[in-house]
Amino acid sequence: MRLALCRLCQYAGRLQEGNPILVGLFSRIECSTFPARLDPCYLAVEIESDPTEVDQVVSLDIRLIDEDGRPLANWDGLLELPESGEADTRRTFFTLNLPWGRDVRFDAPGRYRFDVVVRRDGGSEDILGGESLTLIEAAEPS
C-alpha cells in the first residue's frame, strides 16, 4: 500500500466518469494574525494498493501535526479495498472536507503536516506519507 496523492485544495470532487478533479492546489497560507484558523477546503488522498491487498478493510488515520509532532486534529476511518478482478495495482481516491468540523487553530507561523497513517492489527502503524502546510505571517503594509 502506497500513498499516490495527498494535496490540499480549495475544491475536490469527481467527474461523472469517476476521474478526480482538484481545483486551487495550495501548500502555503499567509495569515494576517495569529492564532489563525483553517478556512474550509479539501484534502484529496489517493492510495495505491497491490492485487495481494484486495478484499481488506484497513484502519486509516489522517493526523494534522505541528513542527514538534504534536497533534492538532485527527480523522479516522476505514478504507475498503474491494476485490477488483484486475491483476494490476488499484487506486482508491477520496476527499476529506477540512477542517473536519473541528475548530483547528494554528497558534504561530510554521510548517504543519497532514500524515496519512495505516493502523495495523497489534497496534503498529505505517505512515504512508502526507502533505505539508506552511503558515506565514503577512507583512504589514507600509
XYZ file of C-alpha atoms in Angstrom:
142
model
C 0.000 0.000 0.000
C 1.387 3.395 -1.032
C 0.276 6.996 -0.904
C -0.045 8.135 -4.523
C -1.545 11.583 -3.847
C -2.148 13.862 -0.880
C -2.918 17.500 -1.702
C -4.714 20.429 -0.138
C -7.068 22.237 -2.489
C -9.951 24.664 -2.488
C -12.242 22.107 -4.141
C -12.035 18.374 -4.835
C -14.579 16.139 -6.491
C -15.115 13.668 -9.320
C -16.217 13.852 -12.916
C -19.172 11.728 -13.997
C -16.731 9.038 -15.217
C -15.121 8.965 -11.762
C -11.924 10.841 -12.582
C -10.742 13.163 -9.787
C -10.994 16.960 -10.005
C -8.662 19.141 -7.935
C -9.034 22.932 -8.050
C -6.904 25.551 -6.322
C -3.987 23.454 -5.046
C -2.073 25.100 -2.217
C 0.521 24.358 0.449
C 1.021 27.828 1.917
C -1.260 30.293 3.696
C -0.468 33.909 4.508
C -2.157 34.922 7.771
C -2.711 38.481 8.953
C -2.937 37.473 12.632
C -2.301 34.506 14.904
C -3.902 32.405 16.173
C -5.208 31.567 12.710
C -7.874 29.164 11.557
C -8.103 26.908 8.525
C -10.750 28.051 6.075
C -12.969 25.343 4.591
C -11.026 23.350 1.996
C -10.360 19.749 0.960
C -7.639 17.179 1.409
C -7.508 14.891 -1.636
C -5.993 11.460 -0.996
C -5.272 8.579 -3.355
C -3.909 5.273 -2.085
C -2.419 2.675 -4.387
C -2.757 -0.976 -3.410
C -1.363 -4.172 -4.871
C -3.556 -7.087 -6.024
C -2.481 -9.013 -2.891
C -4.035 -6.292 -0.702
C -7.586 -6.519 -2.076
C -10.624 -7.686 -0.154
C -9.479 -5.918 3.031
C -10.719 -3.173 5.299
C -7.866 -1.052 6.662
C -7.966 1.366 9.618
C -6.772 4.751 8.438
C -5.902 7.948 10.338
C -5.109 11.354 8.930
C -3.358 13.473 11.501
C -2.623 17.174 11.438
C 0.553 17.786 13.435
C 2.775 20.773 14.178
C 6.563 21.017 13.697
C 7.170 19.276 17.024
C 4.875 16.369 16.157
C 2.071 17.498 18.472
C -1.387 16.578 17.137
C -3.812 19.417 16.308
C -6.587 17.316 14.770
C -7.254 13.730 13.742
C -9.605 11.990 11.320
C -10.032 8.241 11.489
C -11.945 5.905 9.270
C -11.916 2.670 7.368
C -10.514 2.210 3.877
C -12.183 -0.591 1.928
C -10.054 -2.328 -0.668
C -12.638 -4.408 -2.566
C -11.847 -7.212 -4.973
C -11.461 -5.769 -8.452
C -10.799 -8.799 -10.617
C -7.791 -6.971 -12.067
C -4.237 -8.256 -11.767
C -2.828 -4.727 -11.609
C -2.444 -2.123 -8.876
C -5.594 -0.319 -7.794
C -6.031 3.316 -6.791
C -8.599 4.426 -4.221
C -9.356 8.168 -4.299
C -11.255 10.030 -1.587
C -11.572 13.560 -0.259
C -11.972 14.987 3.215
C -13.673 18.264 3.987
C -11.417 20.318 6.216
C -11.232 21.350 8.988
C -13.230 18.171 9.811
C -15.957 20.113 11.608
C -13.497 20.935 14.367
C -12.078 24.297 15.262
C -8.454 23.816 14.171
C -6.301 26.637 15.470
C -2.743 27.484 14.470
C -1.091 29.440 17.294
C 2.001 30.517 15.362
C 3.550 30.612 11.900
C 5.316 27.398 10.942
C 5.172 24.207 8.988
C 2.355 21.806 9.713
C 1.727 18.369 8.240
C -1.142 16.061 7.349
C 0.110 12.482 7.834
C -1.747 9.528 6.288
C -1.352 6.606 8.697
C -2.419 2.962 8.392
C -3.126 1.279 11.736
C -2.309 -2.432 11.750
C -3.594 -5.211 13.984
C -1.488 -5.356 17.126
C -1.159 -1.575 17.366
C 1.623 -0.949 14.845
C 1.339 1.966 12.404
C 2.718 2.795 8.980
C 2.958 6.428 7.909
C 2.333 6.327 4.167
C 3.289 9.990 3.672
C 1.421 13.247 3.698
C 1.185 16.903 2.775
C 2.839 19.935 4.347
C 1.128 23.244 5.035
C 3.226 26.328 5.705
C 1.666 29.277 7.530
C 3.435 32.610 7.338
C 2.661 35.951 8.891
C 1.628 38.563 6.343
C 3.894 41.563 6.089
C 2.375 44.749 7.439
C 1.543 47.276 4.716
C 3.913 50.237 4.628
